[in-house]
PDB file of C-alpha atoms and ligand atoms in Angstrom:
ATOM      1  CA  UNK A 959      51.903 113.213 130.670  1.00 43.00           C
ATOM      2  CA  UNK A 960      53.193 111.298 133.655  1.00 48.00           C
ATOM      3  CA  UNK A 961      55.494 112.854 136.228  1.00 74.00           C
ATOM      4  CA  UNK A 962      58.608 111.665 134.429  1.00 94.00           C
ATOM      5  CA  UNK A 963      61.294 114.147 133.404  1.00 97.00           C
ATOM      6  CA  UNK A 964      60.286 115.883 130.181  1.00 98.00           C
ATOM      7  CA  UNK A 965      62.712 117.009 127.513  1.00 98.00           C
ATOM      8  CA  UNK A 966      62.642 118.822 124.227  1.00 98.00           C
ATOM      9  CA  UNK A 967      65.845 118.387 122.248  1.00 98.00           C
ATOM     10  CA  UNK A 968      66.647 120.158 118.992  1.00 98.00           C
ATOM     11  CA  UNK A 969      68.665 118.094 116.538  1.00 98.00           C
ATOM     12  CA  UNK A 970      70.132 120.722 114.234  1.00 98.00           C
ATOM     13  CA  UNK A 971      71.697 118.039 111.997  1.00 98.00           C
ATOM     14  CA  UNK A 972      74.257 119.471 109.526  1.00 98.00           C
ATOM     15  CA  UNK A 973      72.775 122.962 109.455  1.00 98.00           C
ATOM     16  CA  UNK A 974      73.830 126.457 110.426  1.00 96.00           C
ATOM     17  CA  UNK A 975      76.786 128.808 110.179  1.00 98.00           C
ATOM     18  CA  UNK A 976      78.690 129.603 113.336  1.00 98.00           C
ATOM     19  CA  UNK A 977      76.876 132.931 113.508  1.00 98.00           C
ATOM     20  CA  UNK A 978      73.391 131.535 112.936  1.00 98.00           C
ATOM     21  CA  UNK A 979      73.960 128.715 115.449  1.00 98.00           C
ATOM     22  CA  UNK A 980      74.982 131.186 118.153  1.00 98.00           C
ATOM     23  CA  UNK A 981      71.990 133.397 117.347  1.00 98.00           C
ATOM     24  CA  UNK A 982      69.603 130.456 117.453  1.00 98.00           C
ATOM     25  CA  UNK A 983      71.013 129.223 120.747  1.00 98.00           C
ATOM     26  CA  UNK A 984      70.725 132.690 122.296  1.00 98.00           C
ATOM     27  CA  UNK A 985      67.133 133.056 121.107  1.00 98.00           C
ATOM     28  CA  UNK A 986      66.221 129.608 122.497  1.00 98.00           C
ATOM     29  CA  UNK A 987      67.873 130.434 125.782  1.00 98.00           C
ATOM     30  CA  UNK A 988      65.936 133.717 126.118  1.00 97.00           C
ATOM     31  CA  UNK A 989      62.662 132.272 124.881  1.00 97.00           C
ATOM     32  CA  UNK A 990      62.651 129.290 127.224  1.00 97.00           C
ATOM     33  CA  UNK A 991      64.055 131.025 130.328  1.00 96.00           C
ATOM     34  CA  UNK A 992      60.704 131.231 132.093  1.00 95.00           C
ATOM     35  CA  UNK A 993      59.607 127.658 131.326  1.00 96.00           C
ATOM     36  CA  UNK A 994      59.505 125.070 134.047  1.00 95.00           C
ATOM     37  CA  UNK A 995      59.149 121.322 133.977  1.00 96.00           C
ATOM     38  CA  UNK A 996      61.005 120.717 130.727  1.00 98.00           C
ATOM     39  CA  UNK A 997      64.681 120.190 130.017  1.00 98.00           C
ATOM     40  CA  UNK A 998      65.672 122.046 126.861  1.00 98.00           C
ATOM     41  CA  UNK A 999      68.602 120.684 124.841  1.00 98.00           C
ATOM     42  CA  UNK A1000      70.182 121.943 121.627  1.00 98.00           C
ATOM     43  CA  UNK A1001      72.424 119.737 119.491  1.00 98.00           C
ATOM     44  CA  UNK A1002      74.429 121.788 116.999  1.00 98.00           C
ATOM     45  CA  UNK A1003      77.147 120.448 114.707  1.00 98.00           C
ATOM     46  CA  UNK A1004      80.218 119.552 116.748  1.00 97.00           C
ATOM     47  CA  UNK A1005      82.241 122.456 115.340  1.00 97.00           C
ATOM     48  CA  UNK A1006      79.773 124.929 116.893  1.00 98.00           C
ATOM     49  CA  UNK A1007      79.472 123.323 120.324  1.00 98.00           C
ATOM     50  CA  UNK A1008      81.942 125.585 122.133  1.00 97.00           C
ATOM     51  CA  UNK A1009      80.432 128.798 120.789  1.00 98.00           C
ATOM     52  CA  UNK A1010      76.879 127.617 121.396  1.00 98.00           C
ATOM     53  CA  UNK A1011      77.809 126.669 124.935  1.00 97.00           C
ATOM     54  CA  UNK A1012      79.204 130.153 125.530  1.00 96.00           C
ATOM     55  CA  UNK A1013      76.047 131.717 124.110  1.00 96.00           C
ATOM     56  CA  UNK A1014      73.825 129.865 126.598  1.00 96.00           C
ATOM     57  CA  UNK A1015      76.258 129.929 129.492  1.00 91.00           C
ATOM     58  CA  UNK A1016      73.941 131.320 132.145  1.00 88.00           C
ATOM     59  CA  UNK A1017      70.777 129.629 131.007  1.00 95.00           C
ATOM     60  CA  UNK A1018      69.187 126.297 131.773  1.00 95.00           C
ATOM     61  CA  UNK A1019      69.498 125.151 128.153  1.00 98.00           C
ATOM     62  CA  UNK A1020      71.941 122.264 127.741  1.00 98.00           C
ATOM     63  CA  UNK A1021      74.087 121.263 124.816  1.00 98.00           C
ATOM     64  CA  UNK A1022      74.232 117.867 123.162  1.00 98.00           C
ATOM     65  CA  UNK A1023      76.207 116.350 120.305  1.00 98.00           C
ATOM     66  CA  UNK A1024      74.859 114.359 117.386  1.00 98.00           C
ATOM     67  CA  UNK A1025      77.404 111.558 117.232  1.00 98.00           C
ATOM     68  CA  UNK A1026      80.598 110.267 118.818  1.00 98.00           C
ATOM     69  CA  UNK A1027      83.087 107.487 118.294  1.00 98.00           C
ATOM     70  CA  UNK A1028      82.916 104.810 120.974  1.00 97.00           C
ATOM     71  CA  UNK A1029      86.662 104.722 121.709  1.00 97.00           C
ATOM     72  CA  UNK A1030      88.214 107.364 123.955  1.00 97.00           C
ATOM     73  CA  UNK A1031      91.046 108.149 121.559  1.00 97.00           C
ATOM     74  CA  UNK A1032      93.096 106.507 118.854  1.00 97.00           C
ATOM     75  CA  UNK A1033      93.855 106.434 115.148  1.00 98.00           C
ATOM     76  CA  UNK A1034      90.310 107.216 113.951  1.00 98.00           C
ATOM     77  CA  UNK A1035      90.755 110.085 111.525  1.00 98.00           C
ATOM     78  CA  UNK A1036      87.922 112.573 111.607  1.00 96.00           C
ATOM     79  CA  UNK A1037      86.230 111.195 114.709  1.00 97.00           C
ATOM     80  CA  UNK A1038      85.430 112.679 118.123  1.00 97.00           C
ATOM     81  CA  UNK A1039      85.028 110.722 121.338  1.00 98.00           C
ATOM     82  CA  UNK A1040      82.397 111.048 124.036  1.00 98.00           C
ATOM     83  CA  UNK A1041      85.093 112.141 126.481  1.00 97.00           C
ATOM     84  CA  UNK A1042      86.192 114.942 124.125  1.00 98.00           C
ATOM     85  CA  UNK A1043      82.604 116.087 123.722  1.00 98.00           C
ATOM     86  CA  UNK A1044      82.156 115.976 127.463  1.00 97.00           C
ATOM     87  CA  UNK A1045      85.243 118.208 127.795  1.00 97.00           C
ATOM     88  CA  UNK A1046      83.506 120.712 125.512  1.00 96.00           C
ATOM     89  CA  UNK A1047      80.523 120.857 127.841  1.00 95.00           C
ATOM     90  CA  UNK A1048      78.199 118.388 126.140  1.00 97.00           C
ATOM     91  CA  UNK A1049      75.841 116.752 128.601  1.00 97.00           C
ATOM     92  CA  UNK A1050      73.838 114.817 126.007  1.00 98.00           C
ATOM     93  CA  UNK A1051      74.630 112.702 122.957  1.00 98.00           C
ATOM     94  CA  UNK A1052      72.217 111.573 120.266  1.00 98.00           C
ATOM     95  CA  UNK A1053      73.012 107.932 119.535  1.00 98.00           C
ATOM     96  CA  UNK A1054      71.631 105.673 116.835  1.00 97.00           C
ATOM     97  CA  UNK A1055      69.711 108.293 114.898  1.00 97.00           C
ATOM     98  CA  UNK A1056      68.148 106.660 111.835  1.00 94.00           C
ATOM     99  CA  UNK A1057      70.268 108.878 109.581  1.00 95.00           C
ATOM    100  CA  UNK A1058      73.383 107.391 111.213  1.00 96.00           C
ATOM    101  CA  UNK A1059      71.956 103.893 110.898  1.00 95.00           C
ATOM    102  CA  UNK A1060      70.814 104.282 107.291  1.00 93.00           C
ATOM    103  CA  UNK A1061      73.347 106.656 105.718  1.00 95.00           C
ATOM    104  CA  UNK A1062      76.428 105.624 107.691  1.00 95.00           C
ATOM    105  CA  UNK A1063      75.602 101.963 108.247  1.00 95.00           C
ATOM    106  CA  UNK A1064      75.637 102.036 112.045  1.00 96.00           C
ATOM    107  CA  UNK A1065      74.706  98.668 113.450  1.00 97.00           C
ATOM    108  CA  UNK A1066      72.874  97.881 116.677  1.00 97.00           C
ATOM    109  CA  UNK A1067      76.214  96.790 118.144  1.00 98.00           C
ATOM    110  CA  UNK A1068      77.893 100.094 117.265  1.00 97.00           C
ATOM    111  CA  UNK A1069      74.944 101.952 118.740  1.00 98.00           C
ATOM    112  CA  UNK A1070      75.367  99.905 121.929  1.00 98.00           C
ATOM    113  CA  UNK A1071      79.105 100.754 121.956  1.00 98.00           C
ATOM    114  CA  UNK A1072      78.292 104.450 121.737  1.00 98.00           C
ATOM    115  CA  UNK A1073      75.628 104.359 124.448  1.00 98.00           C
ATOM    116  CA  UNK A1074      78.152 102.622 126.677  1.00 98.00           C
ATOM    117  CA  UNK A1075      80.855 105.196 125.851  1.00 98.00           C
ATOM    118  CA  UNK A1076      78.548 108.124 126.605  1.00 98.00           C
ATOM    119  CA  UNK A1077      77.498 106.661 129.946  1.00 98.00           C
ATOM    120  CA  UNK A1078      81.149 106.122 130.784  1.00 97.00           C
ATOM    121  CA  UNK A1079      81.726 109.873 130.539  1.00 97.00           C
ATOM    122  CA  UNK A1080      78.580 111.071 132.294  1.00 96.00           C
ATOM    123  CA  UNK A1081      77.046 112.093 129.012  1.00 98.00           C
ATOM    124  CA  UNK A1082      73.354 111.210 128.765  1.00 98.00           C
ATOM    125  CA  UNK A1083      72.603 109.243 125.606  1.00 98.00           C
ATOM    126  CA  UNK A1084      69.472 110.137 123.670  1.00 98.00           C
ATOM    127  CA  UNK A1085      69.135 106.659 122.232  1.00 98.00           C
ATOM    128  CA  UNK A1086      67.018 106.531 119.071  1.00 98.00           C
ATOM    129  CA  UNK A1087      64.928 103.648 117.802  1.00 98.00           C
ATOM    130  CA  UNK A1088      62.433 103.503 114.973  1.00 97.00           C
ATOM    131  CA  UNK A1089      61.134 101.509 112.038  1.00 96.00           C
ATOM    132  CA  UNK A1090      61.048 102.216 108.327  1.00 93.00           C
ATOM    133  CA  UNK A1091      57.775 102.290 106.422  1.00 92.00           C
ATOM    134  CA  UNK A1092      58.611  98.929 104.805  1.00 92.00           C
ATOM    135  CA  UNK A1093      59.224  97.363 108.207  1.00 94.00           C
ATOM    136  CA  UNK A1094      55.960  98.760 109.558  1.00 93.00           C
ATOM    137  CA  UNK A1095      53.955  97.642 106.539  1.00 91.00           C
ATOM    138  CA  UNK A1096      55.480  94.157 106.698  1.00 94.00           C
ATOM    139  CA  UNK A1097      54.231  93.847 110.276  1.00 95.00           C
ATOM    140  CA  UNK A1098      57.740  93.954 111.734  1.00 96.00           C
ATOM    141  CA  UNK A1099      57.386  97.050 113.910  1.00 96.00           C
ATOM    142  CA  UNK A1100      57.565  95.222 117.214  1.00 97.00           C
ATOM    143  CA  UNK A1101      60.468  92.977 116.159  1.00 98.00           C
ATOM    144  CA  UNK A1102      62.525  95.903 114.861  1.00 97.00           C
ATOM    145  CA  UNK A1103      62.068  98.032 117.968  1.00 98.00           C
ATOM    146  CA  UNK A1104      62.712  95.042 120.193  1.00 98.00           C
ATOM    147  CA  UNK A1105      65.966  94.235 118.406  1.00 98.00           C
ATOM    148  CA  UNK A1106      67.200  97.837 118.568  1.00 98.00           C
ATOM    149  CA  UNK A1107      66.332  98.132 122.265  1.00 98.00           C
ATOM    150  CA  UNK A1108      67.647  94.706 123.229  1.00 98.00           C
ATOM    151  CA  UNK A1109      71.104  95.317 121.760  1.00 98.00           C
ATOM    152  CA  UNK A1110      71.584  98.240 124.132  1.00 98.00           C
ATOM    153  CA  UNK A1111      69.898  96.664 127.160  1.00 98.00           C
ATOM    154  CA  UNK A1112      72.138  93.617 126.787  1.00 98.00           C
ATOM    155  CA  UNK A1113      75.241  95.773 126.557  1.00 98.00           C
ATOM    156  CA  UNK A1114      74.740  98.313 129.343  1.00 98.00           C
ATOM    157  CA  UNK A1115      72.185  96.536 131.516  1.00 98.00           C
ATOM    158  CA  UNK A1116      68.711  97.739 132.371  1.00 98.00           C
ATOM    159  CA  UNK A1117      69.802  99.732 135.431  1.00 97.00           C
ATOM    160  CA  UNK A1118      71.891 101.993 133.199  1.00 98.00           C
ATOM    161  CA  UNK A1119      68.628 103.110 131.575  1.00 98.00           C
ATOM    162  CA  UNK A1120      68.113 105.287 134.629  1.00 96.00           C
ATOM    163  CA  UNK A1121      70.577 107.579 132.811  1.00 97.00           C
ATOM    164  CA  UNK A1122      69.343 107.050 129.261  1.00 98.00           C
ATOM    165  CA  UNK A1123      66.717 108.993 127.336  1.00 98.00           C
ATOM    166  CA  UNK A1124      64.988 106.928 124.651  1.00 98.00           C
ATOM    167  CA  UNK A1125      63.691 108.572 121.472  1.00 98.00           C
ATOM    168  CA  UNK A1126      61.170 106.904 119.192  1.00 98.00           C
ATOM    169  CA  UNK A1127      61.579 108.235 115.694  1.00 95.00           C
ATOM    170  CA  UNK A1128      59.613 106.430 112.988  1.00 93.00           C
ATOM    171  CA  UNK A1129      61.872 106.782 109.953  1.00 91.00           C
ATOM    172  CA  UNK A1130      58.897 107.486 107.682  1.00 91.00           C
ATOM    173  CA  UNK A1131      57.999 110.561 109.738  1.00 87.00           C
ATOM    174  CA  UNK A1132      61.438 112.198 109.741  1.00 84.00           C
ATOM    175  CA  UNK A1133      61.670 115.296 107.588  1.00 80.00           C
ATOM    176  CA  UNK A1134      58.691 114.129 105.550  1.00 84.00           C
ATOM    177  CA  UNK A1135      55.994 116.269 107.131  1.00 80.00           C
ATOM    178  CA  UNK A1136      54.203 112.979 107.964  1.00 81.00           C
ATOM    179  CA  UNK A1137      53.775 112.798 111.701  1.00 82.00           C
ATOM    180  CA  UNK A1138      52.765 109.645 113.466  1.00 87.00           C
ATOM    181  CA  UNK A1139      49.326 110.328 114.876  1.00 93.00           C
ATOM    182  CA  UNK A1140      49.343 110.833 118.643  1.00 96.00           C
ATOM    183  CA  UNK A1141      47.679 107.409 118.944  1.00 96.00           C
ATOM    184  CA  UNK A1142      50.235 105.693 116.689  1.00 95.00           C
ATOM    185  CA  UNK A1143      53.099 107.271 118.610  1.00 96.00           C
ATOM    186  CA  UNK A1144      51.555 106.449 121.981  1.00 98.00           C
ATOM    187  CA  UNK A1145      51.122 102.821 120.934  1.00 97.00           C
ATOM    188  CA  UNK A1146      54.841 102.451 120.197  1.00 98.00           C
ATOM    189  CA  UNK A1147      55.916 104.417 123.276  1.00 98.00           C
ATOM    190  CA  UNK A1148      53.801 102.111 125.438  1.00 98.00           C
ATOM    191  CA  UNK A1149      55.324  99.118 123.642  1.00 98.00           C
ATOM    192  CA  UNK A1150      58.844 100.378 124.367  1.00 98.00           C
ATOM    193  CA  UNK A1151      57.959 100.856 128.029  1.00 98.00           C
ATOM    194  CA  UNK A1152      56.487  97.360 128.186  1.00 98.00           C
ATOM    195  CA  UNK A1153      59.622  95.882 126.605  1.00 97.00           C
ATOM    196  CA  UNK A1154      61.793  97.652 129.164  1.00 98.00           C
ATOM    197  CA  UNK A1155      59.505  96.633 132.010  1.00 97.00           C
ATOM    198  CA  UNK A1156      60.169  92.983 131.204  1.00 96.00           C
ATOM    199  CA  UNK A1157      63.647  93.770 132.593  1.00 97.00           C
ATOM    200  CA  UNK A1158      62.686  96.260 135.312  1.00 97.00           C
ATOM    201  CA  UNK A1159      59.313  97.858 135.970  1.00 97.00           C
ATOM    202  CA  UNK A1160      60.922 100.550 138.052  1.00 96.00           C
ATOM    203  CA  UNK A1161      63.335 101.612 135.319  1.00 97.00           C
ATOM    204  CA  UNK A1162      60.655 101.378 132.621  1.00 97.00           C
ATOM    205  CA  UNK A1163      58.296 103.604 134.594  1.00 97.00           C
ATOM    206  CA  UNK A1164      60.957 106.265 135.109  1.00 97.00           C
ATOM    207  CA  UNK A1165      62.617 106.397 131.676  1.00 98.00           C
ATOM    208  CA  UNK A1166      61.778 109.391 129.489  1.00 98.00           C
ATOM    209  CA  UNK A1167      60.713 108.446 125.961  1.00 98.00           C
ATOM    210  CA  UNK A1168      60.720 111.295 123.439  1.00 98.00           C
ATOM    211  CA  UNK A1169      58.873 111.316 120.144  1.00 97.00           C
ATOM    212  CA  UNK A1170      60.604 112.562 116.980  1.00 96.00           C
ATOM    213  CA  UNK A1171      59.346 112.941 113.440  1.00 94.00           C
ATOM    214  CA  UNK A1172      57.818 116.143 112.043  1.00 93.00           C
ATOM    215  CA  UNK A1173      56.937 117.623 115.434  1.00 96.00           C
ATOM    216  CA  UNK A1174      55.694 121.180 114.913  1.00 97.00           C
ATOM    217  CA  UNK A1175      54.077 123.788 117.170  1.00 97.00           C
ATOM    218  CA  UNK A1176      50.684 122.716 115.783  1.00 97.00           C
ATOM    219  CA  UNK A1177      50.932 119.045 116.755  1.00 96.00           C
ATOM    220  CA  UNK A1178      53.218 119.179 119.791  1.00 97.00           C
ATOM    221  CA  UNK A1179      50.478 119.517 122.368  1.00 97.00           C
ATOM    222  CA  UNK A1180      48.507 116.507 121.084  1.00 97.00           C
ATOM    223  CA  UNK A1181      51.641 114.363 120.969  1.00 97.00           C
ATOM    224  CA  UNK A1182      52.984 115.457 124.354  1.00 98.00           C
ATOM    225  CA  UNK A1183      49.587 114.885 125.998  1.00 97.00           C
ATOM    226  CA  UNK A1184      49.896 111.138 125.426  1.00 97.00           C
ATOM    227  CA  UNK A1185      50.543 109.097 128.540  1.00 97.00           C
ATOM    228  CA  UNK A1186      53.900 107.651 127.455  1.00 98.00           C
ATOM    229  CA  UNK A1187      55.303 110.577 125.467  1.00 98.00           C
ATOM    230  CA  UNK A1188      57.709 112.603 127.581  1.00 98.00           C
ATOM    231  CA  UNK A1189      58.713 115.299 125.120  1.00 98.00           C
ATOM    232  CA  UNK A1190      60.264 115.467 121.679  1.00 98.00           C
ATOM    233  CA  UNK A1191      63.360 115.220 119.530  1.00 98.00           C
ATOM    234  CA  UNK A1192      62.890 117.944 116.968  1.00 98.00           C
ATOM    235  CA  UNK A1193      64.565 118.300 113.567  1.00 97.00           C
ATOM    236  CA  UNK A1194      63.375 120.922 111.078  1.00 96.00           C
ATOM    237  CA  UNK A1195      61.271 122.927 113.532  1.00 98.00           C
ATOM    238  CA  UNK A1196      64.269 123.239 115.876  1.00 98.00           C
ATOM    239  CA  UNK A1197      66.026 125.446 113.317  1.00 98.00           C
ATOM    240  CA  UNK A1198      63.458 128.182 113.805  1.00 98.00           C
ATOM    241  CA  UNK A1199      63.651 129.778 117.252  1.00 98.00           C
ATOM    242  CA  UNK A1200      59.959 130.696 117.469  1.00 98.00           C
ATOM    243  CA  UNK A1201      58.811 127.204 116.445  1.00 98.00           C
ATOM    244  CA  UNK A1202      61.211 125.459 118.798  1.00 98.00           C
ATOM    245  CA  UNK A1203      60.270 127.724 121.708  1.00 98.00           C
ATOM    246  CA  UNK A1204      56.572 127.064 121.026  1.00 98.00           C
ATOM    247  CA  UNK A1205      57.253 123.307 121.130  1.00 98.00           C
ATOM    248  CA  UNK A1206      59.116 123.728 124.439  1.00 98.00           C
ATOM    249  CA  UNK A1207      56.152 125.706 125.765  1.00 98.00           C
ATOM    250  CA  UNK A1208      53.806 122.883 124.750  1.00 98.00           C
ATOM    251  CA  UNK A1209      55.922 120.372 126.682  1.00 98.00           C
ATOM    252  CA  UNK A1210      56.057 122.646 129.712  1.00 96.00           C
ATOM    253  CA  UNK A1211      52.292 123.144 129.688  1.00 95.00           C
ATOM    254  CA  UNK A1212      51.127 119.506 129.598  1.00 92.00           C
TER     255      UNK A1212
HETATM  256  P1  13P B 941      62.043 116.332 111.704  1.00 83.39           P
HETATM  257  O1  13P B 941      61.488 116.992 112.935  1.00 83.39           O
HETATM  258  O2  13P B 941      62.628 117.316 110.708  1.00 83.39           O
HETATM  259  O3  13P B 941      61.085 115.380 111.091  1.00 83.39           O
HETATM  260  O4  13P B 941      63.310 115.462 112.173  1.00 83.39           O
HETATM  261  C1  13P B 941      63.173 114.598 113.258  1.00 83.39           C
HETATM  262  C2  13P B 941      64.507 114.130 113.644  1.00 83.39           C
HETATM  263  O5  13P B 941      65.161 113.420 112.909  1.00 83.39           O
HETATM  264  C3  13P B 941      65.037 114.572 114.935  1.00 83.39           C
HETATM  265  O6  13P B 941      66.157 113.835 115.291  1.00 83.39           O
END
């Protein structure tokens, strides 16, 4: 792995009671306390953010949210803004997760709005891109990733990517147990870096690109050892403290 900043972020999705979220956060905080060289982030449901933040108060673990509305405030029943999440202590925001794109119809333009909103409140976006199996099999991988990336680059400008984390999550590997092979993942990570370097080599070289999609303790090391993979965005395995800690250890060790 290059000398870029490495991160392992746990996307807890819509899981956990208040009690179990606090317990998981405390266990992650204890279990990763001695690790160096990796930023550890947990992203609970928004309702648990305050309690999770208290549970990890004196640790290096950071809290992120899974979604935000792009406006600061207004008549948007049921929504939360990036500024409100920032007030709660969120330093990171997952944006454009494939579940948001597919299940909630988020468009590339809405994703760009949200990345822009997060950056406007000093919240680091974890900006997700990824193709479906159909898109991959139809030979559209490059076009899909390019379109998803370009929408955000055009909106916020390439220099803003100095404060963006990119996550490549092939949709077919999410929650399916099918992981992209380290070589398949590396190929797309390198492609993303090349696309960004057409705008700025400096920014492209420095940006952290995380891999997500069935990362487990058993495959983390092989994935994280790839030249352009700078850590992971973890779903299912992030709900188990021991598994998540082992994945953080793998990122710290490479
Ligand atoms: P899994 O690790 O469960 O495949 O989920 C990946 C993911 O969607 C993380 O955002």
